[in-house]
PDB file of C-alpha atoms and ligand atoms in Angstrom:
ATOM      1  CA  MET A 155       8.461  16.317  -5.439  1.00 90.00           C
ATOM      2  CA  ARG A 156      10.405  12.622  -5.509  1.00 95.00           C
ATOM      3  CA  ALA A 157      11.215  12.194  -1.744  1.00 96.00           C
ATOM      4  CA  GLY A 158      13.840   9.431  -0.623  1.00 98.00           C
ATOM      5  CA  VAL A 159      13.794   8.427   2.923  1.00 98.00           C
ATOM      6  CA  PHE A 160      16.330   6.173   4.513  1.00 98.00           C
ATOM      7  CA  ASP A 161      16.390   4.823   7.829  1.00 97.00           C
ATOM      8  CA  SER A 162      18.978   1.914   8.917  1.00 96.00           C
ATOM      9  CA  GLY A 163      15.140  -0.552   8.932  1.00 95.00           C
ATOM     10  CA  ILE A 164      12.319  -0.371   9.521  1.00 94.00           C
ATOM     11  CA  GLY A 165      12.220   2.116  12.508  1.00 94.00           C
ATOM     12  CA  GLY A 166      11.860   5.106   9.828  1.00 96.00           C
ATOM     13  CA  ILE A 167       8.397   3.449   8.176  1.00 96.00           C
ATOM     14  CA  SER A 168       6.870   5.300  11.058  1.00 95.00           C
ATOM     15  CA  VAL A 169       8.243   9.032   9.445  1.00 96.00           C
ATOM     16  CA  LEU A 170       6.907   7.666   6.445  1.00 96.00           C
ATOM     17  CA  LYS A 171       3.751   7.244   8.072  1.00 95.00           C
ATOM     18  CA  SER A 172       3.105  11.176   8.955  1.00 93.00           C
ATOM     19  CA  LEU A 173       4.735  12.083   5.364  1.00 94.00           C
ATOM     20  CA  LEU A 174       1.648   9.760   3.662  1.00 93.00           C
ATOM     21  CA  ASP A 175      -0.133  11.226   5.835  1.00 90.00           C
ATOM     22  CA  SER A 176      -0.208  14.806   5.064  1.00 88.00           C
ATOM     23  CA  LYS A 177       0.723  14.550   1.403  1.00 87.00           C
ATOM     24  CA  VAL A 178       3.525  16.316   0.725  1.00 88.00           C
ATOM     25  CA  PHE A 179       5.184  14.408  -1.713  1.00 92.00           C
ATOM     26  CA  SER A 180       3.346  12.829  -4.765  1.00 92.00           C
ATOM     27  CA  GLU A 181       6.244  10.130  -4.884  1.00 95.00           C
ATOM     28  CA  ILE A 182       8.300   8.335  -1.768  1.00 97.00           C
ATOM     29  CA  ILE A 183      11.522   5.667  -2.078  1.00 98.00           C
ATOM     30  CA  TYR A 184      12.410   4.248   0.680  1.00 98.00           C
ATOM     31  CA  TYR A 185      15.505   2.383   1.182  1.00 98.00           C
ATOM     32  CA  GLY A 186      16.202   0.203   4.767  1.00 97.00           C
ATOM     33  CA  ASP A 187      19.753  -0.728   5.258  1.00 97.00           C
ATOM     34  CA  THR A 188      18.063  -4.275   6.935  1.00 96.00           C
ATOM     35  CA  ALA A 189      21.269  -5.984   6.340  1.00 96.00           C
ATOM     36  CA  ARG A 190      23.471  -4.028   8.893  1.00 96.00           C
ATOM     37  CA  VAL A 191      20.882  -2.856  11.295  1.00 94.00           C
ATOM     38  CA  PRO A 192      21.249  -2.008  13.665  1.00 95.00           C
ATOM     39  CA  TYR A 193      22.852   0.456  13.315  1.00 97.00           C
ATOM     40  CA  GLY A 194      22.851   2.369  17.255  1.00 96.00           C
ATOM     41  CA  GLY A 195      25.689   0.683  18.697  1.00 96.00           C
ATOM     42  CA  LYS A 196      28.054   1.079  15.718  1.00 97.00           C
ATOM     43  CA  ASP A 197      31.287   3.606  15.167  1.00 98.00           C
ATOM     44  CA  LYS A 198      30.791   7.489  14.177  1.00 98.00           C
ATOM     45  CA  ASP A 199      33.480   5.940  11.111  1.00 98.00           C
ATOM     46  CA  THR A 200      31.031   2.985  10.086  1.00 98.00           C
ATOM     47  CA  ILE A 201      27.953   5.187  10.489  1.00 98.00           C
ATOM     48  CA  ILE A 202      28.866   7.826   7.815  1.00 98.00           C
ATOM     49  CA  LYS A 203      30.559   4.842   5.736  1.00 98.00           C
ATOM     50  CA  TYR A 204      27.212   2.532   5.650  1.00 98.00           C
ATOM     51  CA  SER A 205      25.310   6.790   5.027  1.00 98.00           C
ATOM     52  CA  LEU A 206      27.276   7.478   2.146  1.00 98.00           C
ATOM     53  CA  GLU A 207      26.546   3.954   0.726  1.00 98.00           C
ATOM     54  CA  ALA A 208      23.248   5.411   1.184  1.00 98.00           C
ATOM     55  CA  ILE A 209      23.918   8.447  -1.008  1.00 98.00           C
ATOM     56  CA  GLU A 210      25.073   6.464  -3.722  1.00 98.00           C
ATOM     57  CA  PHE A 211      21.845   4.190  -3.456  1.00 98.00           C
ATOM     58  CA  PHE A 212      19.938   6.742  -3.532  1.00 98.00           C
ATOM     59  CA  ALA A 213      21.740   8.308  -7.367  1.00 97.00           C
ATOM     60  CA  PRO A 214      20.097   6.400 -10.280  1.00 98.00           C
ATOM     61  CA  HIS A 215      16.343   7.406  -8.881  1.00 97.00           C
ATOM     62  CA  CYS A 216      16.441  11.023  -9.032  1.00 96.00           C
ATOM     63  CA  ILE A 217      15.188  12.189  -5.924  1.00 97.00           C
ATOM     64  CA  ASP A 218      14.979  16.604  -5.379  1.00 96.00           C
ATOM     65  CA  ILE A 219      14.665  15.476  -1.140  1.00 96.00           C
ATOM     66  CA  LEU A 220      16.744  13.080   1.364  1.00 97.00           C
ATOM     67  CA  ILE A 221      14.502  12.757   4.518  1.00 97.00           C
ATOM     68  CA  VAL A 222      16.750  11.163   6.913  1.00 98.00           C
ATOM     69  CA  ALA A 223      14.599   9.150   8.761  1.00 97.00           C
ATOM     70  CA  CYS A 224      17.020   7.674  11.270  1.00 97.00           C
ATOM     71  CA  ASN A 225      17.962   9.263  14.895  1.00 97.00           C
ATOM     72  CA  THR A 226      21.589   8.058  14.976  1.00 98.00           C
ATOM     73  CA  VAL A 227      22.717   8.827  10.882  1.00 98.00           C
ATOM     74  CA  SER A 228      21.501  11.930  11.278  1.00 98.00           C
ATOM     75  CA  ALA A 229      22.782  12.430  14.606  1.00 98.00           C
ATOM     76  CA  TYR A 230      26.719  11.308  12.622  1.00 98.00           C
ATOM     77  CA  ALA A 231      26.642  11.561   9.199  1.00 98.00           C
ATOM     78  CA  LEU A 232      24.499  14.522   7.776  1.00 98.00           C
ATOM     79  CA  GLU A 233      27.225  16.887   7.110  1.00 98.00           C
ATOM     80  CA  GLU A 234      29.222  13.987   4.797  1.00 98.00           C
ATOM     81  CA  MET A 235      26.226  13.196   2.784  1.00 98.00           C
ATOM     82  CA  ARG A 236      25.261  16.777   1.888  1.00 98.00           C
ATOM     83  CA  LYS A 237      28.677  17.416   0.790  1.00 98.00           C
ATOM     84  CA  LYS A 238      28.366  14.732  -1.237  1.00 98.00           C
ATOM     85  CA  ALA A 239      23.966  14.635  -2.632  1.00 98.00           C
ATOM     86  CA  PRO A 240      22.952  17.537  -4.699  1.00 97.00           C
ATOM     87  CA  TYR A 241      19.801  17.070  -2.775  1.00 97.00           C
ATOM     88  CA  PRO A 242      18.762  18.430   0.572  1.00 95.00           C
ATOM     89  CA  ILE A 243      19.343  16.426   3.479  1.00 96.00           C
ATOM     90  CA  ILE A 244      17.279  16.615   6.541  1.00 95.00           C
ATOM     91  CA  GLY A 245      17.126  14.855   9.201  1.00 95.00           C
ATOM     92  CA  VAL A 246      14.816  14.212  12.676  1.00 95.00           C
ATOM     93  CA  ILE A 247      16.628  15.292  15.117  1.00 95.00           C
ATOM     94  CA  GLU A 248      16.254  18.996  15.151  1.00 92.00           C
ATOM     95  CA  SER A 249      12.609  17.766  13.906  1.00 90.00           C
ATOM     96  CA  GLY A 250      12.044  16.461  17.752  1.00 92.00           C
ATOM     97  CA  VAL A 251      13.584  19.161  19.558  1.00 94.00           C
ATOM     98  CA  LEU A 252      11.417  21.457  17.836  1.00 90.00           C
ATOM     99  CA  ALA A 253       8.052  19.310  17.917  1.00 89.00           C
ATOM    100  CA  LEU A 254       9.406  18.859  22.016  1.00 93.00           C
ATOM    101  CA  GLN A 255       9.113  22.478  22.041  1.00 92.00           C
ATOM    102  CA  ASN A 256       5.736  23.279  20.953  1.00 89.00           C
ATOM    103  CA  THR A 257       4.510  20.770  23.222  1.00 90.00           C
ATOM    104  CA  LEU A 258       6.426  21.641  26.623  1.00 94.00           C
ATOM    105  CA  HIS A 259       6.609  24.677  27.610  1.00 94.00           C
ATOM    106  CA  ASN A 260       7.958  24.376  30.945  1.00 96.00           C
ATOM    107  CA  LYS A 261      11.373  24.863  30.726  1.00 96.00           C
ATOM    108  CA  GLN A 262      11.640  22.407  34.596  1.00 96.00           C
ATOM    109  CA  ASP A 263       9.411  19.528  33.713  1.00 97.00           C
ATOM    110  CA  PRO A 264      11.405  16.752  33.669  1.00 97.00           C
ATOM    111  CA  ILE A 265      12.488  15.428  30.088  1.00 98.00           C
ATOM    112  CA  LEU A 266      13.788  11.453  29.069  1.00 98.00           C
ATOM    113  CA  ILE A 267      15.517  11.227  25.814  1.00 98.00           C
ATOM    114  CA  ILE A 268      15.663   7.446  24.986  1.00 98.00           C
ATOM    115  CA  ALA A 269      17.884   6.121  21.204  1.00 98.00           C
ATOM    116  CA  THR A 270      20.394   4.283  20.831  1.00 98.00           C
ATOM    117  CA  GLN A 271      23.583   3.932  22.345  1.00 98.00           C
ATOM    118  CA  ALA A 272      25.056   6.057  19.640  1.00 98.00           C
ATOM    119  CA  THR A 273      22.546   8.967  19.609  1.00 98.00           C
ATOM    120  CA  ILE A 274      22.699   9.406  23.293  1.00 98.00           C
ATOM    121  CA  HIS A 275      26.813   9.758  22.270  1.00 98.00           C
ATOM    122  CA  SER A 276      26.446  11.850  20.677  1.00 98.00           C
ATOM    123  CA  LYS A 277      24.379  14.310  22.736  1.00 98.00           C
ATOM    124  CA  ALA A 278      23.321  16.323  19.863  1.00 97.00           C
ATOM    125  CA  TYR A 279      19.228  16.630  21.635  1.00 97.00           C
ATOM    126  CA  LEU A 280      20.706  16.749  25.385  1.00 98.00           C
ATOM    127  CA  LEU A 281      22.548  19.989  23.751  1.00 98.00           C
ATOM    128  CA  SER A 282      19.551  21.367  21.904  1.00 97.00           C
ATOM    129  CA  LEU A 283      17.378  20.876  24.590  1.00 97.00           C
ATOM    130  CA  LYS A 284      20.085  22.733  27.290  1.00 97.00           C
ATOM    131  CA  LYS A 285      20.712  25.559  24.313  1.00 97.00           C
ATOM    132  CA  LEU A 286      16.352  26.186  24.055  1.00 97.00           C
ATOM    133  CA  GLY A 287      16.951  26.408  28.474  1.00 97.00           C
ATOM    134  CA  TYR A 288      15.421  22.999  29.143  1.00 97.00           C
ATOM    135  CA  GLU A 289      17.255  21.689  32.295  1.00 93.00           C
ATOM    136  CA  ASN A 290      16.128  18.765  33.710  1.00 96.00           C
ATOM    137  CA  ILE A 291      16.825  16.031  31.259  1.00 97.00           C
ATOM    138  CA  ALA A 292      17.764  12.870  31.565  1.00 97.00           C
ATOM    139  CA  SER A 293      18.848  10.338  28.749  1.00 97.00           C
ATOM    140  CA  ILE A 294      19.054   6.609  28.538  1.00 98.00           C
ATOM    141  CA  ALA A 295      19.942   4.263  25.935  1.00 98.00           C
ATOM    142  CA  THR A 296      17.872   2.230  24.615  1.00 98.00           C
ATOM    143  CA  PRO A 297      19.183  -0.805  21.960  1.00 96.00           C
ATOM    144  CA  LEU A 298      17.139  -3.164  22.809  1.00 97.00           C
ATOM    145  CA  LEU A 299      13.773  -1.831  21.578  1.00 97.00           C
ATOM    146  CA  VAL A 300      14.810  -1.797  18.114  1.00 94.00           C
ATOM    147  CA  PRO A 301      14.946  -5.453  17.261  1.00 94.00           C
ATOM    148  CA  PHE A 302      12.222  -5.418  19.393  1.00 95.00           C
ATOM    149  CA  VAL A 303      10.223  -3.565  16.955  1.00 94.00           C
ATOM    150  CA  GLU A 304      12.732  -5.364  13.713  1.00 89.00           C
ATOM    151  CA  GLU A 305      11.100  -8.401  15.473  1.00 91.00           C
ATOM    152  CA  GLY A 306       7.757  -7.212  15.083  1.00 91.00           C
ATOM    153  CA  ILE A 307       6.860  -7.612  18.821  1.00 95.00           C
ATOM    154  CA  LEU A 308       5.531  -4.680  19.681  1.00 95.00           C
ATOM    155  CA  GLU A 309       3.435  -5.646  22.679  1.00 96.00           C
ATOM    156  CA  GLY A 310       3.638  -7.716  25.874  1.00 97.00           C
ATOM    157  CA  GLU A 311       4.791  -8.045  29.222  1.00 97.00           C
ATOM    158  CA  PHE A 312       8.659  -9.619  27.036  1.00 97.00           C
ATOM    159  CA  LEU A 313       8.591  -5.996  26.133  1.00 98.00           C
ATOM    160  CA  GLN A 314       7.642  -4.743  28.806  1.00 98.00           C
ATOM    161  CA  GLN A 315      10.037  -6.266  30.816  1.00 98.00           C
ATOM    162  CA  CYS A 316      12.894  -5.200  28.585  1.00 98.00           C
ATOM    163  CA  LEU A 317      11.524  -1.526  29.715  1.00 98.00           C
ATOM    164  CA  HIS A 318      11.297  -2.072  33.108  1.00 98.00           C
ATOM    165  CA  HIS A 319      15.342  -2.512  32.491  1.00 98.00           C
ATOM    166  CA  TYR A 320      15.600   0.665  31.801  1.00 98.00           C
ATOM    167  CA  PHE A 321      13.716   2.337  33.797  1.00 98.00           C
ATOM    168  CA  LYS A 322      13.642   0.825  37.141  1.00 96.00           C
ATOM    169  CA  ASP A 323      16.372   3.337  38.011  1.00 94.00           C
ATOM    170  CA  LEU A 324      14.724   6.825  36.599  1.00 95.00           C
ATOM    171  CA  HIS A 325      14.345   8.736  39.646  1.00 89.00           C
ATOM    172  CA  THR A 326      11.963  11.086  38.808  1.00 92.00           C
ATOM    173  CA  HIS A 327       8.702  10.376  36.866  1.00 95.00           C
ATOM    174  CA  PRO A 328       9.227  12.251  33.582  1.00 97.00           C
ATOM    175  CA  LYS A 329       6.517  14.733  31.512  1.00 97.00           C
ATOM    176  CA  ALA A 330       8.188  13.905  28.202  1.00 97.00           C
ATOM    177  CA  ILE A 331       9.978  11.569  26.904  1.00 97.00           C
ATOM    178  CA  ILE A 332      12.035  12.197  23.489  1.00 96.00           C
ATOM    179  CA  LEU A 333      11.284   8.853  21.268  1.00 96.00           C
ATOM    180  CA  GLY A 334      14.964   9.553  19.677  1.00 97.00           C
ATOM    181  CA  CYS A 335      14.723   7.108  17.533  1.00 96.00           C
ATOM    182  CA  THR A 336      12.449   6.114  14.363  1.00 95.00           C
ATOM    183  CA  HIS A 337      11.652   2.177  15.346  1.00 95.00           C
ATOM    184  CA  TYR A 338      10.412   3.565  19.194  1.00 96.00           C
ATOM    185  CA  PRO A 339       6.904   4.881  17.772  1.00 94.00           C
ATOM    186  CA  PHE A 340       5.592   1.848  17.097  1.00 95.00           C
ATOM    187  CA  ILE A 341       5.592   0.367  20.671  1.00 96.00           C
ATOM    188  CA  ALA A 342       4.618   4.210  22.084  1.00 95.00           C
ATOM    189  CA  LYS A 343       1.534   2.647  23.523  1.00 95.00           C
ATOM    190  CA  GLU A 344       3.708   0.251  25.396  1.00 97.00           C
ATOM    191  CA  ILE A 345       6.173   3.125  26.483  1.00 97.00           C
ATOM    192  CA  LYS A 346       2.765   5.171  28.120  1.00 97.00           C
ATOM    193  CA  LYS A 347       1.826   1.744  29.443  1.00 97.00           C
ATOM    194  CA  TYR A 348       4.606   1.486  31.385  1.00 97.00           C
ATOM    195  CA  PHE A 349       4.308   5.663  33.018  1.00 96.00           C
ATOM    196  CA  LYS A 350       0.354   4.712  33.514  1.00 91.00           C
ATOM    197  CA  GLU A 351      -0.279   6.720  31.034  1.00 85.00           C
ATOM    198  CA  GLU A 352       1.181  10.084  32.670  1.00 88.00           C
ATOM    199  CA  VAL A 353       3.456  10.958  29.677  1.00 96.00           C
ATOM    200  CA  LEU A 354       4.071  12.883  26.244  1.00 95.00           C
ATOM    201  CA  LEU A 355       6.134  11.094  23.360  1.00 95.00           C
ATOM    202  CA  ILE A 356       7.763  12.938  21.071  1.00 93.00           C
ATOM    203  CA  HIS A 357       8.211  10.790  18.496  1.00 88.00           C
ATOM    204  CA  SER A 358      10.420  12.950  15.380  1.00 79.00           C
ATOM    205  CA  GLY A 359       7.490  12.171  12.461  1.00 83.00           C
ATOM    206  CA  GLU A 360       5.264  13.774  13.919  1.00 78.00           C
ATOM    207  CA  ALA A 361       7.183  17.214  13.790  1.00 82.00           C
ATOM    208  CA  ILE A 362       9.406  16.347  10.361  1.00 90.00           C
ATOM    209  CA  VAL A 363       5.679  17.656   7.957  1.00 87.00           C
ATOM    210  CA  GLU A 364       5.589  21.115   9.957  1.00 82.00           C
ATOM    211  CA  TYR A 365       9.553  21.601  10.091  1.00 85.00           C
ATOM    212  CA  LEU A 366       8.790  20.840   5.472  1.00 88.00           C
ATOM    213  CA  GLN A 367       6.204  23.398   5.731  1.00 82.00           C
ATOM    214  CA  SER A 368       8.040  25.879   7.539  1.00 81.00           C
ATOM    215  CA  LYS A 369      11.061  25.731   5.340  1.00 82.00           C
ATOM    216  CA  GLY A 370       8.733  26.363   2.531  1.00 82.00           C
ATOM    217  CA  ILE A 371       9.309  22.869   1.056  1.00 78.00           C
ATOM    218  CA  TYR A 372       6.481  21.012   0.859  1.00 72.00           C
ATOM    219  CA  ASP A 373       3.467  19.994  -1.900  1.00 71.00           C
ATOM    220  CA  THR A 374      -0.022  18.351  -1.965  1.00 75.00           C
ATOM    221  CA  HIS A 375      -1.084  14.932  -3.588  1.00 75.00           C
ATOM    222  CA  PRO A 376      -3.817  13.149  -3.462  1.00 79.00           C
ATOM    223  CA  CYS A 377      -1.736  10.275  -2.894  1.00 85.00           C
ATOM    224  CA  THR A 378       1.873   9.021  -2.864  1.00 89.00           C
ATOM    225  CA  GLN A 379       3.806   6.637  -4.687  1.00 94.00           C
ATOM    226  CA  VAL A 380       5.676   4.675  -2.563  1.00 96.00           C
ATOM    227  CA  GLN A 381       8.579   2.287  -3.199  1.00 97.00           C
ATOM    228  CA  PHE A 382       9.909   0.463  -0.360  1.00 97.00           C
ATOM    229  CA  PHE A 383      13.763  -1.229  -1.331  1.00 98.00           C
ATOM    230  CA  SER A 384      16.523  -2.457   0.798  1.00 97.00           C
ATOM    231  CA  SER A 385      20.012  -3.974   1.146  1.00 97.00           C
ATOM    232  CA  GLU A 386      18.766  -7.244   1.131  1.00 95.00           C
ATOM    233  CA  ASP A 387      15.188  -8.293   0.643  1.00 95.00           C
ATOM    234  CA  SER A 388      13.078  -5.763  -0.857  1.00 96.00           C
ATOM    235  CA  GLU A 389      10.127  -7.458  -0.851  1.00 96.00           C
ATOM    236  CA  LYS A 390      10.536  -8.284   3.077  1.00 95.00           C
ATOM    237  CA  LEU A 391      10.684  -5.115   4.048  1.00 95.00           C
ATOM    238  CA  LYS A 392       7.463  -3.791   1.965  1.00 96.00           C
ATOM    239  CA  LYS A 393       5.186  -7.010   3.471  1.00 95.00           C
ATOM    240  CA  LYS A 394       6.208  -5.684   6.818  1.00 93.00           C
ATOM    241  CA  GLY A 395       6.456  -1.660   6.057  1.00 94.00           C
ATOM    242  CA  GLU A 396       2.578  -2.405   4.879  1.00 94.00           C
ATOM    243  CA  GLU A 397       1.997  -3.905   8.058  1.00 92.00           C
ATOM    244  CA  LEU A 398       3.759  -1.348  10.123  1.00 92.00           C
ATOM    245  CA  LEU A 399       1.334   1.541   8.437  1.00 93.00           C
ATOM    246  CA  LYS A 400      -1.901  -0.452   8.135  1.00 90.00           C
ATOM    247  CA  ARG A 401      -1.080  -0.894  12.442  1.00 85.00           C
ATOM    248  CA  LEU A 402      -0.255   3.187  12.649  1.00 83.00           C
ATOM    249  CA  SER A 403      -2.888   3.765  11.708  1.00 73.00           C
ATOM    250  CA  ILE A 404      -5.507   2.478  14.387  1.00 59.00           C
TER     251      ILE A 404
HETATM  252  N1  DGL B 128      15.991   3.921  13.404  1.00 85.92           N
HETATM  253  C1  DGL B 128      17.448   4.382  14.465  1.00 85.92           C
HETATM  254  C2  DGL B 128      16.968   5.568  14.767  1.00 85.92           C
HETATM  255  O1  DGL B 128      16.714   6.135  14.437  1.00 85.92           O
HETATM  256  C3  DGL B 128      18.449   2.824  14.908  1.00 85.92           C
HETATM  257  C4  DGL B 128      18.270   2.083  15.024  1.00 85.92           C
HETATM  258  C5  DGL B 128      19.921   1.346  14.705  1.00 85.92           C
HETATM  259  O2  DGL B 128      19.678   1.327  15.781  1.00 85.92           O
HETATM  260  O3  DGL B 128      19.960   1.195  13.855  1.00 85.92           O
HETATM  261  O4  DGL B 128      18.319   6.439  15.513  1.00 85.92           O
END
């Protein structure tokens, strides 16, 4: 099966890593709209417009399925994209919720959702978790973490200061944090460090394979061939993508 993986930038590489580890597809075409990242501060119509343009990008690649490895797009544009595409499209929010459900069994445990402004504003995670009976949920938009990852600043004091800026007013220590943006798994170690290691991090990429299998969408291949494309400099994205994949393997 040939899959497309789409993100606004390089965040979707965290999902790509899970797909590669599971050997679920024979080929993956990765597309990052790096010329227009971040999507997280844009309005709904713009996010939909850019997402539909991604469907146009994938048209000549004849993919069998599209994984939307971007929470912001998953929160706003899946319906419109599905109307336009001749293949199934899967977003990351449903799998993120599933991952939390599989990990956190006590419905009273405090949960923190961190994501882009647009994803938080959509309440996509909040409403799904409330429906499942989780009660103690805080949400914080943490948009500055996206440029940190795009710039390759994945650790250090500057990043810790940024985390402090966002988390300093939290009243309760979270038991689990939903990394509601696919850029965030790259700074997972620093987030854990900030919370003194006493927190579970939920990464939707890890759940997406399980989700695909539960829907009967899988295949096993000895290796997956990957091609990287971006809306500005595909070579640059390929280089960054390969570095980030290595980093997640350590
Ligand atoms: N990686 C994207 C997400 O999961 C968002 C980054 C952006 O703001 O473009 O939401």
